[in-house]
Short mmCIF file of C-alpha atoms (C1' of nucleotides) in Angstrom, two decimals:
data_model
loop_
_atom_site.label_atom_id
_atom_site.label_comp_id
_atom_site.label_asym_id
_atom_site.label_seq_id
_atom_site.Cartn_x
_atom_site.Cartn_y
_atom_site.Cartn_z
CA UNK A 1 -124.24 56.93 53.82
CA UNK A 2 -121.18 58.57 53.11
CA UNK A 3 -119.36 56.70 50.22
CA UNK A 4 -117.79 53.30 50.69
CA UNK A 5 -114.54 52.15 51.02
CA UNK A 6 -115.12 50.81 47.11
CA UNK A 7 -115.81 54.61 45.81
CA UNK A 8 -111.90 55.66 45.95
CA UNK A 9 -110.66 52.50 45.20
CA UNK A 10 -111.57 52.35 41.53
CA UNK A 11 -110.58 56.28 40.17
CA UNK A 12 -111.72 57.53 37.18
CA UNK A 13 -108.49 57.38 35.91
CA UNK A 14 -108.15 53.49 36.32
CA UNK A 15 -111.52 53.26 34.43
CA UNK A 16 -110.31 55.36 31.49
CA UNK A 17 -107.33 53.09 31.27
CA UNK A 18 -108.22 50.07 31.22
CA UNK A 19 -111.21 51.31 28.83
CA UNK A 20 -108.04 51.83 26.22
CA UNK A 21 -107.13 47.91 26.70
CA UNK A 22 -103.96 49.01 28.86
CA UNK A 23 -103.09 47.66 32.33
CA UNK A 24 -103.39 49.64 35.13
CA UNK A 25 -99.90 50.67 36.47
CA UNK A 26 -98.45 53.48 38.13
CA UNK A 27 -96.79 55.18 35.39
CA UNK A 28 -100.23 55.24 33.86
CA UNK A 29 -102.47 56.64 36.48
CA UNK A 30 -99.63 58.88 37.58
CA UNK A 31 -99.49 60.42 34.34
CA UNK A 32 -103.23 60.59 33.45
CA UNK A 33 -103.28 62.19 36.77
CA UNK A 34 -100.85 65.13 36.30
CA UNK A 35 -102.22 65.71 33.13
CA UNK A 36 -105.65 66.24 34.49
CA UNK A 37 -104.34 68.09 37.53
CA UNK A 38 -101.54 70.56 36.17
CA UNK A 39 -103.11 73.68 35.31
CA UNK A 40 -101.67 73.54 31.79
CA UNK A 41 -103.84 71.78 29.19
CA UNK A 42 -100.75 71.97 26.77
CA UNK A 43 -97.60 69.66 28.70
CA UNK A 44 -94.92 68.39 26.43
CA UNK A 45 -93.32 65.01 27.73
CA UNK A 46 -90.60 66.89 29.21
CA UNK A 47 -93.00 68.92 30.94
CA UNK A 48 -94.68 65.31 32.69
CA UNK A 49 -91.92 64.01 33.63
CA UNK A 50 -90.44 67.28 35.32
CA UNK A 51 -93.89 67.66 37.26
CA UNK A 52 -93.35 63.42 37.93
CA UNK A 53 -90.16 64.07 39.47
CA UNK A 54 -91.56 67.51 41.62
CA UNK A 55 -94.38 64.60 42.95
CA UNK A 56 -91.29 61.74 44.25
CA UNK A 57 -92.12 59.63 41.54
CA UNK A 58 -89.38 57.43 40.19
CA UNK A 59 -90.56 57.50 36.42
CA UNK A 60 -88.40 57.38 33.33
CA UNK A 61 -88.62 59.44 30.34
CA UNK A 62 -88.95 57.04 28.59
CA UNK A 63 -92.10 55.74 29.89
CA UNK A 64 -93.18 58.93 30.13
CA UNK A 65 -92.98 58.93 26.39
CA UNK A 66 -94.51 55.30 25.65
CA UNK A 67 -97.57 56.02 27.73
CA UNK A 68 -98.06 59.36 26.18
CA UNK A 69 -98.28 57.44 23.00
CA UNK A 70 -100.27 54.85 23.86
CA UNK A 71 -102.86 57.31 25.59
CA UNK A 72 -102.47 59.54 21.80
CA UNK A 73 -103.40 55.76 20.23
CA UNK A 74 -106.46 55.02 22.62
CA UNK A 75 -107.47 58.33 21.88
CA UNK A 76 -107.05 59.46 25.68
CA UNK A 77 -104.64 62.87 24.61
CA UNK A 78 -104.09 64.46 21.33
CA UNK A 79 -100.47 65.42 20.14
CA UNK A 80 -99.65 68.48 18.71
CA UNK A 81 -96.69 69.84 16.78
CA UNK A 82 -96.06 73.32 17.40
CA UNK A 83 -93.05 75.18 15.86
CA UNK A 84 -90.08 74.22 18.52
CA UNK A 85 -88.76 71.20 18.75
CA UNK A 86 -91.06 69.06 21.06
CA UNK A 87 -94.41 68.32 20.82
CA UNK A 88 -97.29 68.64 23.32
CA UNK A 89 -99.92 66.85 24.59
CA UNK A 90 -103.22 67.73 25.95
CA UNK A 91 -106.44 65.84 27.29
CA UNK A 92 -108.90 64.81 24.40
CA UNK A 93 -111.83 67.15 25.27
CA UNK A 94 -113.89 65.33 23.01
CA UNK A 95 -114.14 67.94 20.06
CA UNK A 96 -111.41 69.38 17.58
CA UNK A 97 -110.18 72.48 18.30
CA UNK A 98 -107.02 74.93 16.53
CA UNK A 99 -104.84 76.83 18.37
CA UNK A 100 -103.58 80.66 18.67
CA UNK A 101 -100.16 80.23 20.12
CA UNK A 102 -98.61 83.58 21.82
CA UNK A 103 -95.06 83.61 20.49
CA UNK A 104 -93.68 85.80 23.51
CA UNK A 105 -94.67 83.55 26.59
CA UNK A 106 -96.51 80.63 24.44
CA UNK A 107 -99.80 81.32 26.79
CA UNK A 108 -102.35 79.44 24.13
CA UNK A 109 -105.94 79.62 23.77
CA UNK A 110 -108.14 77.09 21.92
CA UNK A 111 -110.80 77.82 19.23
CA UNK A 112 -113.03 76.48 17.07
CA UNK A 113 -114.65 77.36 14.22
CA UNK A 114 -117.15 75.81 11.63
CA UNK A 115 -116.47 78.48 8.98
CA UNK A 116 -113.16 77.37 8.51
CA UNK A 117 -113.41 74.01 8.87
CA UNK A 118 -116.21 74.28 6.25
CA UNK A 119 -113.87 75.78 3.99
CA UNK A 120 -111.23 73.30 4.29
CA UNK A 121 -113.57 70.38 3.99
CA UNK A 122 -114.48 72.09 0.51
CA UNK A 123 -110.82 72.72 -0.57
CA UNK A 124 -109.95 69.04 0.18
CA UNK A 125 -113.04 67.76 -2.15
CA UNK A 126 -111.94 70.27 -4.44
CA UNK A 127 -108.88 68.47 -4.92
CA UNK A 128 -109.77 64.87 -4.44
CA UNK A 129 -108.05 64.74 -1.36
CA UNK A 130 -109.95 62.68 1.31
CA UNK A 131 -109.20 64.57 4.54
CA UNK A 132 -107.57 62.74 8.16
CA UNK A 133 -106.80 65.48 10.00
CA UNK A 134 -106.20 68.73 10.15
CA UNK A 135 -103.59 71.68 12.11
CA UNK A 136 -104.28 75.04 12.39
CA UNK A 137 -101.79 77.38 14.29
CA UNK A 138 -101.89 81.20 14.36
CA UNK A 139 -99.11 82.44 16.28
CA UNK A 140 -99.29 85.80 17.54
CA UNK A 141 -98.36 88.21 20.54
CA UNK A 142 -101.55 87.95 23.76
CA UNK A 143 -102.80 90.69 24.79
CA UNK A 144 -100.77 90.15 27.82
CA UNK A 145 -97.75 90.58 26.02
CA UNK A 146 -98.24 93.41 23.96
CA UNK A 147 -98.65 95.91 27.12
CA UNK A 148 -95.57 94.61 28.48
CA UNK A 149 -93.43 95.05 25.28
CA UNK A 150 -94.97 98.49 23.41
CA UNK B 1 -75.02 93.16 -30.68
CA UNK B 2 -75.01 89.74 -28.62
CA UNK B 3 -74.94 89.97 -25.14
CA UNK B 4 -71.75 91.52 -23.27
CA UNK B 5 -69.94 88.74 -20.92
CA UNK B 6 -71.48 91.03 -18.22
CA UNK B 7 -74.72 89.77 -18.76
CA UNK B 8 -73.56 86.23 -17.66
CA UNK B 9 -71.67 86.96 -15.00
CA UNK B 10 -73.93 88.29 -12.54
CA UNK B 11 -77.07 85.56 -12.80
CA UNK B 12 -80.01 86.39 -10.71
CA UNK B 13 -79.21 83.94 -7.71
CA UNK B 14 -75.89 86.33 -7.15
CA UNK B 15 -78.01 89.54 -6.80
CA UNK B 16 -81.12 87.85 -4.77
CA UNK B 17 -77.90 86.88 -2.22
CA UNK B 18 -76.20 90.02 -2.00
CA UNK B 19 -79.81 91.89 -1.44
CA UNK B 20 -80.09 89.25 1.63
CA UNK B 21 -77.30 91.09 2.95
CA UNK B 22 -74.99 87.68 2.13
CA UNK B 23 -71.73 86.85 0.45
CA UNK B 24 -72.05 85.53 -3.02
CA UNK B 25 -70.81 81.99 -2.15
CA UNK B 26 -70.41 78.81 -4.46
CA UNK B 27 -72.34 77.13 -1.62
CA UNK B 28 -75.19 79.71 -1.41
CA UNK B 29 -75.58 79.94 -5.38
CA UNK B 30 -75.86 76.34 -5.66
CA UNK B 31 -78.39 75.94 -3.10
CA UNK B 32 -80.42 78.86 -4.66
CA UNK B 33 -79.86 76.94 -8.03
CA UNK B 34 -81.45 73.70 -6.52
CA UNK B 35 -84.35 75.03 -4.83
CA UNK B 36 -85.28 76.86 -8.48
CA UNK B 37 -84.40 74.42 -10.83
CA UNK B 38 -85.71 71.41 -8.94
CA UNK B 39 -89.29 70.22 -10.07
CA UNK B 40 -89.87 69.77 -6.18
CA UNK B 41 -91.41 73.05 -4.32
CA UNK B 42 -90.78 71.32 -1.40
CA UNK B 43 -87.36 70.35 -0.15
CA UNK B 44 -85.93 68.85 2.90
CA UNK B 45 -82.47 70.31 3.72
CA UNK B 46 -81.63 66.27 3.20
CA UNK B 47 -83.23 66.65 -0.53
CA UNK B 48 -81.20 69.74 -1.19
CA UNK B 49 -78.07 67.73 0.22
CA UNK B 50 -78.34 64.78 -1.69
CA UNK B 51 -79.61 67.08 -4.84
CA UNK B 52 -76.25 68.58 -4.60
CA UNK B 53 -74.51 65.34 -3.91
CA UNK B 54 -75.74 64.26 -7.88
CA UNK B 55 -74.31 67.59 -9.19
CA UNK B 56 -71.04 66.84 -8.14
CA UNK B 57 -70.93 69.54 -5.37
CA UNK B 58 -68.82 68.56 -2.15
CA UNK B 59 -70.96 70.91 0.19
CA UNK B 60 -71.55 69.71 3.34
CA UNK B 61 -75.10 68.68 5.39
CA UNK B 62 -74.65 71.27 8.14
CA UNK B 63 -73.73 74.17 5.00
CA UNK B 64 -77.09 73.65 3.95
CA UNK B 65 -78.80 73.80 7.22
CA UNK B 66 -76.76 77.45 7.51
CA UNK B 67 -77.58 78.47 4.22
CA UNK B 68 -81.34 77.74 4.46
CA UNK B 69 -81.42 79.10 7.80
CA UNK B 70 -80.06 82.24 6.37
CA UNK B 71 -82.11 82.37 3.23
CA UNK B 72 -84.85 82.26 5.65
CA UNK B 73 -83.94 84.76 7.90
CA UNK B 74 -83.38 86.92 4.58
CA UNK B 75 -87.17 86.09 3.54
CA UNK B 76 -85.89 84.14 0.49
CA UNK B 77 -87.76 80.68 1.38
CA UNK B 78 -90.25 80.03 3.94
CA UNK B 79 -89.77 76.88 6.62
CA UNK B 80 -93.01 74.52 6.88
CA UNK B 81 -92.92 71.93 9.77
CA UNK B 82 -95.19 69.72 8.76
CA UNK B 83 -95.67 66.51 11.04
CA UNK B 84 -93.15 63.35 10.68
CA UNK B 85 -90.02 65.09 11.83
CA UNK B 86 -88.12 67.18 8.85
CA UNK B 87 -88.67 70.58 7.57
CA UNK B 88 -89.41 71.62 4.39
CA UNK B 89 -88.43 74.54 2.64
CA UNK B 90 -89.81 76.31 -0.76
CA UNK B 91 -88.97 79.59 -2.12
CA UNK B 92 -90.74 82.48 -1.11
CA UNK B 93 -92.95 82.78 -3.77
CA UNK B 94 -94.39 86.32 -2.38
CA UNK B 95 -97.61 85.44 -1.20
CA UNK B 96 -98.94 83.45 1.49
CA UNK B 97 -100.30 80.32 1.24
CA UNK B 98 -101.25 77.01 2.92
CA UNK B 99 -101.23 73.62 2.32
CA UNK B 100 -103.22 70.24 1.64
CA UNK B 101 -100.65 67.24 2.49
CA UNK B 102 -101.38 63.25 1.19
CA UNK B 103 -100.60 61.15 4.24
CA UNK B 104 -99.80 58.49 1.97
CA UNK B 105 -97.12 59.98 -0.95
CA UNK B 106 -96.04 63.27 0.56
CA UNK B 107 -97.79 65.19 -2.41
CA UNK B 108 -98.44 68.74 -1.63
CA UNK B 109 -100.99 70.81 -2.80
CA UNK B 110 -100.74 74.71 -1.99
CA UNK B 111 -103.77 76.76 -1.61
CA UNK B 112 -104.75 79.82 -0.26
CA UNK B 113 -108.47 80.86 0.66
CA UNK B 114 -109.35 84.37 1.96
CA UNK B 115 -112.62 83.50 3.40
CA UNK B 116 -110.38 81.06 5.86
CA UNK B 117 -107.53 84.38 6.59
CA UNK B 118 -110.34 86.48 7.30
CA UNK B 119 -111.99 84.04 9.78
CA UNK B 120 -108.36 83.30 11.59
CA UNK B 121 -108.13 87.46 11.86
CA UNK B 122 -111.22 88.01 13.28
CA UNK B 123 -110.74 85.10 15.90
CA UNK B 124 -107.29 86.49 17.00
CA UNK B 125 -108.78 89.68 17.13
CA UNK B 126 -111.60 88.94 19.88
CA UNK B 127 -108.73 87.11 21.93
CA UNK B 128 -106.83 90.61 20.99
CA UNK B 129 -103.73 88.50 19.63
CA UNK B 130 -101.61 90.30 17.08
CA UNK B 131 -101.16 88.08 14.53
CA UNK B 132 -97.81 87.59 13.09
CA UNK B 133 -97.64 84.14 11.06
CA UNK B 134 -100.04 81.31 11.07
CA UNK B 135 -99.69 77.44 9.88
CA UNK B 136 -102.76 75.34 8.19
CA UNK B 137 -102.20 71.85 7.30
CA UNK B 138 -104.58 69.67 5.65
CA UNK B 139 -103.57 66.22 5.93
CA UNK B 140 -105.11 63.36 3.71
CA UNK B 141 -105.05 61.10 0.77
CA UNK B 142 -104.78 62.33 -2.48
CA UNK B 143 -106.63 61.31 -5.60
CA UNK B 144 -104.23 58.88 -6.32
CA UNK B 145 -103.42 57.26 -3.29
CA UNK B 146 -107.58 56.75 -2.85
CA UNK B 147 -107.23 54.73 -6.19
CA UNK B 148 -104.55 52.76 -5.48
CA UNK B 149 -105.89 51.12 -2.60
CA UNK B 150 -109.49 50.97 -2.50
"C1'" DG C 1 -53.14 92.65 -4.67
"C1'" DG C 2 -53.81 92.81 0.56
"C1'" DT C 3 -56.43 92.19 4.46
"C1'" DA C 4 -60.21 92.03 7.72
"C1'" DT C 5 -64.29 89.68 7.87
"C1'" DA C 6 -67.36 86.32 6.86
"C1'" DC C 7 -67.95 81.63 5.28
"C1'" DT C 8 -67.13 76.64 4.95
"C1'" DG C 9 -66.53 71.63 6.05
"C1'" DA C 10 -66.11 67.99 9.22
"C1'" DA C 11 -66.71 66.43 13.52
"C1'" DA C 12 -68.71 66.82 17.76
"C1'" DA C 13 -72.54 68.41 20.45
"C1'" DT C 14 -77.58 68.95 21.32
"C1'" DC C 15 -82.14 67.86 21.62
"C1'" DT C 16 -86.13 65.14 21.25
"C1'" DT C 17 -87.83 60.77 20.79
"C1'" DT C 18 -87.45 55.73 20.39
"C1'" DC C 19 -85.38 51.07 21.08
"C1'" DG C 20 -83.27 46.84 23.40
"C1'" DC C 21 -83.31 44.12 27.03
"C1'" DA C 22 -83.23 42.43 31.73
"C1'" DT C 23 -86.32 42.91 35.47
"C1'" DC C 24 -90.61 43.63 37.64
"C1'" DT C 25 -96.12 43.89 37.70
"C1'" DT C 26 -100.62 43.18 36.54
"C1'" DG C 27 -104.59 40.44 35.33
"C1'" DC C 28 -106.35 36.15 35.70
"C1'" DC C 29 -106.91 31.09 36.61
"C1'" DC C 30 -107.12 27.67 40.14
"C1'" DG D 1 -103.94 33.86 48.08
"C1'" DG D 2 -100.26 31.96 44.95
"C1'" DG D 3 -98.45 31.27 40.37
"C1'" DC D 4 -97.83 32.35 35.49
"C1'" DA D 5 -97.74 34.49 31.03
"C1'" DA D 6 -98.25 38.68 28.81
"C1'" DG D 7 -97.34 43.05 29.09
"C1'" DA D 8 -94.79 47.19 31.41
"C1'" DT D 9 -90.96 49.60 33.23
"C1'" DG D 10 -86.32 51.63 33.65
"C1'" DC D 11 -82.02 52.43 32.11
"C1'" DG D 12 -78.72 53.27 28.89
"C1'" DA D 13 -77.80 53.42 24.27
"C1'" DA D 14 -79.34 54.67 19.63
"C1'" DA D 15 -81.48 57.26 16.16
"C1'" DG D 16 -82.68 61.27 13.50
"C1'" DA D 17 -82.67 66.23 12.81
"C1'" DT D 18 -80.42 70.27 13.50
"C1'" DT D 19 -76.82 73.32 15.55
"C1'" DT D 20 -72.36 74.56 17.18
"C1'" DT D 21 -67.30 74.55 17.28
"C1'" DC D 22 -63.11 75.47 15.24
"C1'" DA D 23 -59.47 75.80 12.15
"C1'" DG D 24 -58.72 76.72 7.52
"C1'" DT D 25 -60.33 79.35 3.27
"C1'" DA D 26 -62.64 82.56 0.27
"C1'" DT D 27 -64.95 87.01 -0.45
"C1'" DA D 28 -65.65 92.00 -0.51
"C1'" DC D 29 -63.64 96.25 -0.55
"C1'" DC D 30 -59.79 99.51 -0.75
#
DNA sequence: GGTATACTGAAAATCTTTCGCATCTTGCCC
DNA sequence: GGGCAAGATGCGAAAGATTTTCAGTATACC
């Protein structure tokens, strides 16, 4: 009655990885796992491997790195490239979304909205351009922020 | 009746500089020179190096890096990190604008839509963000790109 | 013109990300 | 369950962009 022995040994995580065509290794499931687990939806590769380390496990940067692109190509994370330096990653959710970035404490919150993208879709025709993708930052203070600081 | 030497001797660039709160330096005029005279609105620091390179001026990478840095700081040209690791800069034209991006040639198209500004104001507002700069990319391929391969 | 201050060039340092390669694992067949 | 080939990993080294250091030089101002 209560689950078999067979229910924890195939994770979601193993699932979602081999779904991309990738083997199922440590580095893999480890990763998919803190990325899932961390409270942050926004980690940068630095930020996975730190929280690797803080767990015991013995995983380069550099793998830390190839997996993260691999997972970007298989569609498992997105990648973004925020103003400073390194890039972040974050769990595909499934549907686009833009950012507002606070610039004090870089707390950000996700948004989405069909006006805008409307409006860009237009634009693009407007020139003949034939559109991929698409980034949107605003970068502001939180609310947070701005009672701290006047 | 023609004009005095005076008129020559202080060109615009010099004045723009010493408004940024700058020393009028061989290296600084010839940057600003570049970035005007240039067909190109947007420059790499490594275009504006090797632009200066074919003028026969022995100013090094990590001057221009400075220099831009400063002219930035000064509100004289704008930085745009666009993906695929270098910045760009243009000169502040004054007003605000984004851009559309081909994937494929680098072309850039600049535009600037107020029912989009409004939309990204609104949405900061009910997070109660205080906006203070924002970045949209469009990426795709142009109109000539399409054509070129099918 | 003289001088304090700011600027410059070249090299070295940083920082993020990727590569090369020897070694180790996984997935799979028997 | 063991063996094998393809694919992964880890480490250090490399690459690419940008910044800093430092000693020498030029600029602004009197």
């Amino acid at each position: 009655m209560v689950g078999s022995a067979r229910d924890v040994e195939i994770p979601l995580e193993n699932q979602q990885i081999k779904q991309a065509g990738l083997k199922v290794t440590a580095p893999r499931v480890k990763i998919l796992e803190i990325l899932e687990q961390s409270g942050k939806r926004h980690m940068s590769a630095e930020d996975v491997y730190k929280a690797l380390l803080s767990h015991d496990e013995e995983i380069g940067l550099a793998t830390v790195y190839r997996v993260l692109t691999q997972f970007e190509g298989a569609g498992l994370v997105c990648r973004r490239h925020f103003e400073g330096g390194q890039s972040v990653f974050e769990l595909n959710s499934g549907e686009h979304h833009d950012h507002l970035v606070c610039v004090k404490c870089g707390k950000i919150v996700e948004f989405l909205d069909t006006t805008i993208e409307k409006r860009q879709a237009r634009i693009a025709a407007e020139e003949g351009f034939k559109i991929e993708d698409h980034s949107l930052v605003v970068y502001g203070v939180c609310p947070d922020c701005q009672k701290k600081r006047g």
